[in-house]
């Protein structure tokens, strides 16, 4: 089944604004929506349940990075030279699989295909052969 997504324009901005936009999208989106964005400064994003005080205390006193909290769970993520996405939709509806394991594979293959179509020069990109990091979705 094909998912018809609304694609929002790419923006690069501060982490606090990016997290606010993700949260607003979750609250307001009326149909499946994909937002792809960049970070204008190095930022550490914390999962919803992480202890900000403990993490902040472990950072160097000089030039600490910007810190934001994501509305999702998970561990700390360093954002700097990357592209991030936010997908909002109802699992099991509108062509979005109910099982997150199926969703990630489909979404990442679609992003890979889109990058390949829009580049001016050939790009050697591929999906990782094995999952790293969070193992909950195996």
GROMACS .gro file of N, CA and C in nm:
model
  414
    1UNK      N    1   0.084  -0.119   0.000
    1UNK     CA    2   0.000   0.000   0.000
    1UNK      C    3   0.088   0.125   0.000
    2UNK      N    4   0.052   0.221  -0.079
    2UNK     CA    5   0.128   0.346  -0.088
    2UNK      C    6   0.077   0.446   0.015
    3UNK      N    7   0.169   0.519   0.074
    3UNK     CA    8   0.135   0.625   0.168
    3UNK      C    9   0.148   0.757   0.095
    4UNK      N   10   0.045   0.837   0.099
    4UNK     CA   11   0.051   0.970   0.039
    4UNK      C   12   0.081   1.069   0.151
    5UNK      N   13   0.203   1.124   0.146
    5UNK     CA   14   0.248   1.215   0.251
    5UNK      C   15   0.246   1.359   0.206
    6UNK      N   16   0.213   1.445   0.298
    6UNK     CA   17   0.236   1.588   0.278
    6UNK      C   18   0.381   1.610   0.317
    7UNK      N   19   0.460   1.671   0.230
    7UNK     CA   20   0.601   1.698   0.256
    7UNK      C   21   0.619   1.846   0.282
    8UNK      N   22   0.670   1.880   0.398
    8UNK     CA   23   0.693   2.020   0.433
    8UNK      C   24   0.829   2.065   0.382
    9UNK      N   25   0.847   2.194   0.360
    9UNK     CA   26   0.976   2.245   0.310
    9UNK      C   27   1.089   2.221   0.409
   10UNK      N   28   1.208   2.194   0.358
   10UNK     CA   29   1.328   2.175   0.440
   10UNK      C   30   1.366   2.308   0.503
   11UNK      N   31   1.395   2.303   0.634
   11UNK     CA   32   1.446   2.423   0.701
   11UNK      C   33   1.564   2.384   0.788
   12UNK      N   34   1.654   2.479   0.808
   12UNK     CA   35   1.764   2.466   0.902
   12UNK      C   36   1.741   2.571   1.009
   13UNK      N   37   1.745   2.529   1.137
   13UNK     CA   38   1.717   2.623   1.244
   13UNK      C   39   1.775   2.570   1.375
   14UNK      N   40   1.759   2.648   1.481
   14UNK     CA   41   1.802   2.608   1.615
   14UNK      C   42   1.723   2.488   1.663
   15UNK      N   43   1.784   2.407   1.749
   15UNK     CA   44   1.719   2.288   1.800
   15UNK      C   45   1.588   2.314   1.871
   16UNK      N   46   1.581   2.421   1.950
   16UNK     CA   47   1.459   2.451   2.023
   16UNK      C   48   1.343   2.475   1.927
   17UNK      N   49   1.369   2.545   1.819
   17UNK     CA   50   1.264   2.569   1.719
   17UNK      C   51   1.225   2.439   1.649
   18UNK      N   52   1.324   2.356   1.617
   18UNK     CA   53   1.294   2.229   1.550
   18UNK      C   54   1.205   2.141   1.637
   19UNK      N   55   1.236   2.134   1.766
   19UNK     CA   56   1.155   2.052   1.857
   19UNK      C   57   1.014   2.110   1.872
   20UNK      N   58   1.004   2.243   1.875
   20UNK     CA   59   0.872   2.306   1.884
   20UNK      C   60   0.789   2.276   1.758
   21UNK      N   61   0.854   2.277   1.642
   21UNK     CA   62   0.784   2.246   1.518
   21UNK      C   63   0.740   2.100   1.514
   22UNK      N   64   0.825   2.009   1.562
   22UNK     CA   65   0.785   1.868   1.570
   22UNK      C   66   0.662   1.851   1.658
   23UNK      N   67   0.663   1.916   1.774
   23UNK     CA   68   0.551   1.904   1.867
   23UNK      C   69   0.423   1.965   1.808
   24UNK      N   70   0.436   2.080   1.744
   24UNK     CA   71   0.319   2.142   1.681
   24UNK      C   72   0.263   2.053   1.570
   25UNK      N   73   0.352   1.993   1.493
   25UNK     CA   74   0.308   1.904   1.385
   25UNK      C   75   0.231   1.785   1.442
   26UNK      N   76   0.278   1.729   1.551
   26UNK     CA   77   0.210   1.617   1.614
   26UNK      C   78   0.069   1.658   1.658
   27UNK      N   79   0.056   1.776   1.711
   27UNK     CA   80  -0.074   1.824   1.760
   27UNK      C   81  -0.170   1.863   1.647
   28UNK      N   82  -0.117   1.916   1.537
   28UNK     CA   83  -0.203   1.979   1.438
   28UNK      C   84  -0.221   1.905   1.305
   29UNK      N   85  -0.132   1.811   1.274
   29UNK     CA   86  -0.139   1.745   1.144
   29UNK      C   87  -0.269   1.666   1.131
   30UNK      N   88  -0.337   1.686   1.019
   30UNK     CA   89  -0.463   1.617   0.993
   30UNK      C   90  -0.445   1.500   0.896
   31UNK      N   91  -0.326   1.488   0.840
   31UNK     CA   92  -0.297   1.377   0.749
   31UNK      C   93  -0.148   1.343   0.763
   32UNK      N   94  -0.105   1.229   0.711
   32UNK     CA   95   0.036   1.193   0.723
   32UNK      C   96   0.126   1.302   0.665
   33UNK      N   97   0.224   1.341   0.744
   33UNK     CA   98   0.311   1.452   0.708
   33UNK      C   99   0.455   1.417   0.740
   34UNK      N  100   0.544   1.450   0.647
   34UNK     CA  101   0.687   1.429   0.666
   34UNK      C  102   0.757   1.564   0.665
   35UNK      N  103   0.838   1.586   0.766
   35UNK     CA  104   0.917   1.708   0.779
   35UNK      C  105   1.063   1.667   0.787
   36UNK      N  106   1.146   1.721   0.699
   36UNK     CA  107   1.288   1.692   0.695
   36UNK      C  108   1.361   1.823   0.724
   37UNK      N  109   1.459   1.817   0.816
   37UNK     CA  110   1.522   1.942   0.857
   37UNK      C  111   1.667   1.926   0.898
   38UNK      N  112   1.735   2.041   0.911
   38UNK     CA  113   1.874   2.045   0.953
   38UNK      C  114   1.890   2.130   1.078
   39UNK      N  115   2.007   2.123   1.135
   39UNK     CA  116   2.039   2.190   1.261
   39UNK      C  117   2.137   2.305   1.235
   40UNK      N  118   2.107   2.424   1.285
   40UNK     CA  119   2.194   2.540   1.258
   40UNK      C  120   2.309   2.550   1.356
   41UNK      N  121   2.307   2.471   1.463
   41UNK     CA  122   2.419   2.468   1.557
   41UNK      C  123   2.425   2.328   1.620
   42UNK      N  124   2.543   2.286   1.665
   42UNK     CA  125   2.551   2.157   1.732
   42UNK      C  126   2.455   2.154   1.852
   43UNK      N  127   2.378   2.047   1.861
   43UNK     CA  128   2.274   2.037   1.963
   43UNK      C  129   2.266   1.895   2.017
   44UNK      N  130   2.245   1.884   2.146
   44UNK     CA  131   2.222   1.755   2.210
   44UNK      C  132   2.072   1.746   2.239
   45UNK      N  133   2.005   1.646   2.181
   45UNK     CA  134   1.863   1.629   2.213
   45UNK      C  135   1.848   1.512   2.308
   46UNK      N  136   1.766   1.532   2.409
   46UNK     CA  137   1.742   1.431   2.511
   46UNK      C  138   1.604   1.370   2.491
   47UNK      N  139   1.594   1.240   2.517
   47UNK     CA  140   1.465   1.174   2.513
   47UNK      C  141   1.377   1.227   2.625
   48UNK      N  142   1.248   1.210   2.610
   48UNK     CA  143   1.150   1.267   2.703
   48UNK      C  144   1.177   1.230   2.849
   49UNK      N  145   1.222   1.110   2.875
   49UNK     CA  146   1.238   1.064   3.013
   49UNK      C  147   1.380   1.074   3.066
   50UNK      N  148   1.472   1.133   2.991
   50UNK     CA  149   1.609   1.144   3.039
   50UNK      C  150   1.623   1.252   3.145
   51UNK      N  151   1.718   1.235   3.235
   51UNK     CA  152   1.742   1.327   3.345
   51UNK      C  153   1.830   1.442   3.297
   52UNK      N  154   1.768   1.556   3.270
   52UNK     CA  155   1.841   1.673   3.220
   52UNK      C  156   1.953   1.714   3.316
   53UNK      N  157   1.923   1.719   3.445
   53UNK     CA  158   2.021   1.765   3.543
   53UNK      C  159   2.146   1.678   3.544
   54UNK      N  160   2.129   1.548   3.537
   54UNK     CA  161   2.245   1.457   3.539
   54UNK      C  162   2.328   1.473   3.412
   55UNK      N  163   2.262   1.484   3.297
   55UNK     CA  164   2.334   1.498   3.171
   55UNK      C  165   2.403   1.634   3.165
   56UNK      N  166   2.332   1.739   3.205
   56UNK     CA  167   2.389   1.873   3.202
   56UNK      C  168   2.513   1.880   3.292
   57UNK      N  169   2.508   1.816   3.408
   57UNK     CA  170   2.621   1.818   3.501
   57UNK      C  171   2.743   1.745   3.444
   58UNK      N  172   2.723   1.653   3.352
   58UNK     CA  173   2.835   1.578   3.296
   58UNK      C  174   2.902   1.648   3.178
   59UNK      N  175   2.845   1.760   3.133
   59UNK     CA  176   2.902   1.832   3.018
   59UNK      C  177   3.013   1.926   3.063
   60UNK      N  178   3.105   1.959   2.973
   60UNK     CA  179   3.212   2.053   3.010
   60UNK      C  180   3.154   2.191   3.042
   61UNK      N  181   3.217   2.260   3.137
   61UNK     CA  182   3.170   2.393   3.176
   61UNK      C  183   3.189   2.496   3.065
   62UNK      N  184   3.296   2.479   2.988
   62UNK     CA  185   3.327   2.576   2.883
   62UNK      C  186   3.257   2.536   2.754
   63UNK      N  187   3.185   2.627   2.694
   63UNK     CA  188   3.116   2.608   2.568
   63UNK      C  189   3.025   2.484   2.564
   64UNK      N  190   2.931   2.473   2.658
   64UNK     CA  191   2.840   2.357   2.652
   64UNK      C  192   2.750   2.368   2.528
   65UNK      N  193   2.710   2.256   2.473
   65UNK     CA  194   2.623   2.261   2.355
   65UNK      C  195   2.481   2.302   2.392
   66UNK      N  196   2.405   2.341   2.290
   66UNK     CA  197   2.262   2.364   2.311
   66UNK      C  198   2.200   2.229   2.346
   67UNK      N  199   2.104   2.230   2.437
   67UNK     CA  200   2.036   2.107   2.478
   67UNK      C  201   1.886   2.129   2.462
   68UNK      N  202   1.820   2.032   2.398
   68UNK     CA  203   1.675   2.036   2.382
   68UNK      C  204   1.618   1.902   2.423
   69UNK      N  205   1.490   1.898   2.450
   69UNK     CA  206   1.421   1.775   2.483
   69UNK      C  207   1.326   1.738   2.370
   70UNK      N  208   1.334   1.610   2.328
   70UNK     CA  209   1.242   1.560   2.227
   70UNK      C  210   1.113   1.516   2.294
   71UNK      N  211   1.004   1.516   2.219
   71UNK     CA  212   0.877   1.468   2.274
   71UNK      C  213   0.870   1.316   2.271
   72UNK      N  214   0.970   1.253   2.212
   72UNK     CA  215   0.976   1.107   2.207
   72UNK      C  216   1.074   1.057   2.313
   73UNK      N  217   1.076   0.928   2.333
   73UNK     CA  218   1.170   0.868   2.427
   73UNK      C  219   1.305   0.848   2.363
   74UNK      N  220   1.378   0.753   2.416
   74UNK     CA  221   1.509   0.720   2.362
   74UNK      C  222   1.620   0.793   2.435
   75UNK      N  223   1.741   0.770   2.389
   75UNK     CA  224   1.859   0.827   2.452
   75UNK      C  225   1.899   0.959   2.391
   76UNK      N  226   2.010   1.010   2.442
   76UNK     CA  227   2.065   1.137   2.394
   76UNK      C  228   2.117   1.120   2.251
   77UNK      N  229   2.094   1.220   2.167
   77UNK     CA  230   2.141   1.218   2.028
   77UNK      C  231   2.214   1.349   2.001
   78UNK      N  232   2.334   1.337   1.944
   78UNK     CA  233   2.412   1.454   1.903
   78UNK      C  234   2.373   1.490   1.760
   79UNK      N  235   2.331   1.614   1.738
   79UNK     CA  236   2.292   1.662   1.606
   79UNK      C  237   2.390   1.770   1.562
   80UNK      N  238   2.450   1.750   1.446
   80UNK     CA  239   2.540   1.852   1.394
   80UNK      C  240   2.537   1.849   1.242
   81UNK      N  241   2.610   1.762   1.179
   81UNK     CA  242   2.616   1.755   1.033
   81UNK      C  243   2.523   1.644   0.986
   82UNK      N  244   2.396   1.667   0.993
   82UNK     CA  245   2.301   1.562   0.959
   82UNK      C  246   2.170   1.620   0.909
   83UNK      N  247   2.089   1.532   0.860
   83UNK     CA  248   1.951   1.564   0.822
   83UNK      C  249   1.862   1.479   0.911
   84UNK      N  250   1.759   1.539   0.966
   84UNK     CA  251   1.667   1.471   1.058
   84UNK      C  252   1.528   1.475   0.998
   85UNK      N  253   1.446   1.377   1.033
   85UNK     CA  254   1.308   1.380   0.985
   85UNK      C  255   1.210   1.358   1.099
   86UNK      N  256   1.089   1.403   1.077
   86UNK     CA  257   0.978   1.381   1.168
   86UNK      C  258   0.861   1.336   1.082
   87UNK      N  259   0.809   1.218   1.110
   87UNK     CA  260   0.693   1.166   1.039
   87UNK      C  261   0.577   1.161   1.136
   88UNK      N  262   0.466   1.221   1.097
   88UNK     CA  263   0.346   1.220   1.180
   88UNK      C  264   0.236   1.150   1.101
   89UNK      N  265   0.172   1.058   1.164
   89UNK     CA  266   0.060   0.985   1.103
   89UNK      C  267   0.010   0.882   1.203
   90UNK      N  268  -0.098   0.816   1.167
   90UNK     CA  269  -0.155   0.715   1.255
   90UNK      C  270  -0.109   0.577   1.210
   91UNK      N  271  -0.042   0.505   1.299
   91UNK     CA  272  -0.001   0.369   1.265
   91UNK      C  273  -0.124   0.285   1.238
   92UNK      N  274  -0.117   0.208   1.130
   92UNK     CA  275  -0.228   0.122   1.093
   92UNK      C  276  -0.337   0.193   1.015
   93UNK      N  277  -0.314   0.319   0.975
   93UNK     CA  278  -0.413   0.396   0.898
   93UNK      C  279  -0.342   0.474   0.789
   94UNK      N  280  -0.415   0.512   0.687
   94UNK     CA  281  -0.362   0.596   0.579
   94UNK      C  282  -0.240   0.537   0.510
   95UNK      N  283  -0.230   0.404   0.506
   95UNK     CA  284  -0.118   0.340   0.441
   95UNK      C  285   0.007   0.327   0.525
   96UNK      N  286   0.004   0.373   0.648
   96UNK     CA  287   0.118   0.361   0.739
   96UNK      C  288   0.105   0.228   0.813
   97UNK      N  289   0.211   0.144   0.808
   97UNK     CA  290   0.203   0.014   0.876
   97UNK      C  291   0.181   0.029   1.026
   98UNK      N  292   0.111  -0.066   1.084
   98UNK     CA  293   0.089  -0.065   1.228
   98UNK      C  294   0.215  -0.103   1.304
   99UNK      N  295   0.302  -0.182   1.243
   99UNK     CA  296   0.423  -0.231   1.307
   99UNK      C  297   0.540  -0.137   1.275
  100UNK      N  298   0.600  -0.080   1.380
  100UNK     CA  299   0.711   0.016   1.360
  100UNK      C  300   0.826  -0.047   1.283
  101UNK      N  301   0.849  -0.177   1.299
  101UNK     CA  302   0.958  -0.243   1.227
  101UNK      C  303   0.937  -0.232   1.076
  102UNK      N  304   0.814  -0.242   1.031
  102UNK     CA  305   0.786  -0.229   0.888
  102UNK      C  306   0.793  -0.083   0.845
  103UNK      N  307   0.751   0.005   0.931
  103UNK     CA  308   0.749   0.148   0.899
  103UNK      C  309   0.888   0.202   0.872
  104UNK      N  310   0.984   0.174   0.959
  104UNK     CA  311   1.117   0.230   0.943
  104UNK      C  312   1.182   0.185   0.813
  105UNK      N  313   1.173   0.059   0.782
  105UNK     CA  314   1.232   0.009   0.657
  105UNK      C  315   1.172   0.075   0.535
  106UNK      N  316   1.039   0.084   0.531
  106UNK     CA  317   0.972   0.147   0.417
  106UNK      C  318   1.008   0.294   0.405
  107UNK      N  319   1.008   0.364   0.518
  107UNK     CA  320   1.038   0.507   0.515
  107UNK      C  321   1.181   0.532   0.472
  108UNK      N  322   1.275   0.456   0.526
  108UNK     CA  323   1.415   0.478   0.491
  108UNK      C  324   1.443   0.444   0.345
  109UNK      N  325   1.378   0.341   0.291
  109UNK     CA  326   1.396   0.311   0.148
  109UNK      C  327   1.338   0.423   0.063
  110UNK      N  328   1.224   0.480   0.103
  110UNK     CA  329   1.164   0.590   0.027
  110UNK      C  330   1.254   0.714   0.030
  111UNK      N  331   1.313   0.744   0.145
  111UNK     CA  332   1.404   0.858   0.155
  111UNK      C  333   1.526   0.834   0.068
  112UNK      N  334   1.580   0.715   0.071
  112UNK     CA  335   1.695   0.679  -0.012
  112UNK      C  336   1.663   0.697  -0.160
  113UNK      N  337   1.548   0.652  -0.202
  113UNK     CA  338   1.505   0.668  -0.342
  113UNK      C  339   1.491   0.815  -0.378
  114UNK      N  340   1.429   0.894  -0.290
  114UNK     CA  341   1.410   1.037  -0.317
  114UNK      C  342   1.543   1.110  -0.329
  115UNK      N  343   1.638   1.077  -0.241
  115UNK     CA  344   1.769   1.141  -0.249
  115UNK      C  345   1.835   1.107  -0.382
  116UNK      N  346   1.825   0.982  -0.423
  116UNK     CA  347   1.883   0.940  -0.551
  116UNK      C  348   1.823   1.011  -0.670
  117UNK      N  349   1.694   1.042  -0.665
  117UNK     CA  350   1.626   1.108  -0.777
  117UNK      C  351   1.658   1.256  -0.787
  118UNK      N  352   1.684   1.321  -0.675
  118UNK     CA  353   1.696   1.467  -0.674
  118UNK      C  354   1.839   1.518  -0.680
  119UNK      N  355   1.935   1.430  -0.671
  119UNK     CA  356   2.074   1.475  -0.675
  119UNK      C  357   2.116   1.512  -0.816
  120UNK      N  358   2.205   1.609  -0.826
  120UNK     CA  359   2.258   1.651  -0.956
  120UNK      C  360   2.369   1.558  -1.002
  121UNK      N  361   2.437   1.497  -0.906
  121UNK     CA  362   2.545   1.405  -0.936
  121UNK      C  363   2.513   1.272  -0.869
  122UNK      N  364   2.564   1.163  -0.925
  122UNK     CA  365   2.540   1.033  -0.860
  122UNK      C  366   2.595   1.032  -0.718
  123UNK      N  367   2.520   0.975  -0.627
  123UNK     CA  368   2.560   0.966  -0.488
  123UNK      C  369   2.562   0.819  -0.448
  124UNK      N  370   2.669   0.778  -0.386
  124UNK     CA  371   2.680   0.639  -0.342
  124UNK      C  372   2.622   0.630  -0.201
  125UNK      N  373   2.493   0.596  -0.192
  125UNK     CA  374   2.427   0.584  -0.062
  125UNK      C  375   2.356   0.450  -0.055
  126UNK      N  376   2.344   0.400   0.066
  126UNK     CA  377   2.277   0.272   0.087
  126UNK      C  378   2.227   0.266   0.231
  127UNK      N  379   2.131   0.179   0.254
  127UNK     CA  380   2.085   0.155   0.389
  127UNK      C  381   2.190   0.073   0.463
  128UNK      N  382   2.201   0.094   0.593
  128UNK     CA  383   2.291   0.013   0.673
  128UNK      C  384   2.248  -0.133   0.663
  129UNK      N  385   2.342  -0.226   0.654
  129UNK     CA  386   2.302  -0.366   0.645
  129UNK      C  387   2.246  -0.420   0.776
  130UNK      N  388   2.285  -0.360   0.888
  130UNK     CA  389   2.238  -0.407   1.018
  130UNK      C  390   2.200  -0.286   1.104
  131UNK      N  391   2.101  -0.302   1.188
  131UNK     CA  392   2.061  -0.197   1.280
  131UNK      C  393   2.165  -0.180   1.388
  132UNK      N  394   2.192  -0.055   1.423
  132UNK     CA  395   2.281  -0.027   1.534
  132UNK      C  396   2.205   0.056   1.636
  133UNK      N  397   2.255   0.065   1.754
  133UNK     CA  398   2.189   0.149   1.855
  133UNK      C  399   2.067   0.081   1.914
  134UNK      N  400   1.956   0.147   1.910
  134UNK     CA  401   1.833   0.102   1.973
  134UNK      C  402   1.787  -0.030   1.911
  135UNK      N  403   1.772  -0.131   1.990
  135UNK     CA  404   1.737  -0.264   1.941
  135UNK      C  405   1.589  -0.298   1.958
  136UNK      N  406   1.508  -0.207   2.006
  136UNK     CA  407   1.368  -0.236   2.033
  136UNK      C  408   1.289  -0.272   1.909
  137UNK      N  409   1.333  -0.233   1.791
  137UNK     CA  410   1.253  -0.251   1.671
  137UNK      C  411   1.293  -0.372   1.589
  138UNK      N  412   1.366  -0.467   1.647
  138UNK     CA  413   1.403  -0.591   1.577
  138UNK      C  414   1.288  -0.687   1.581
   0.00000   0.00000   0.00000
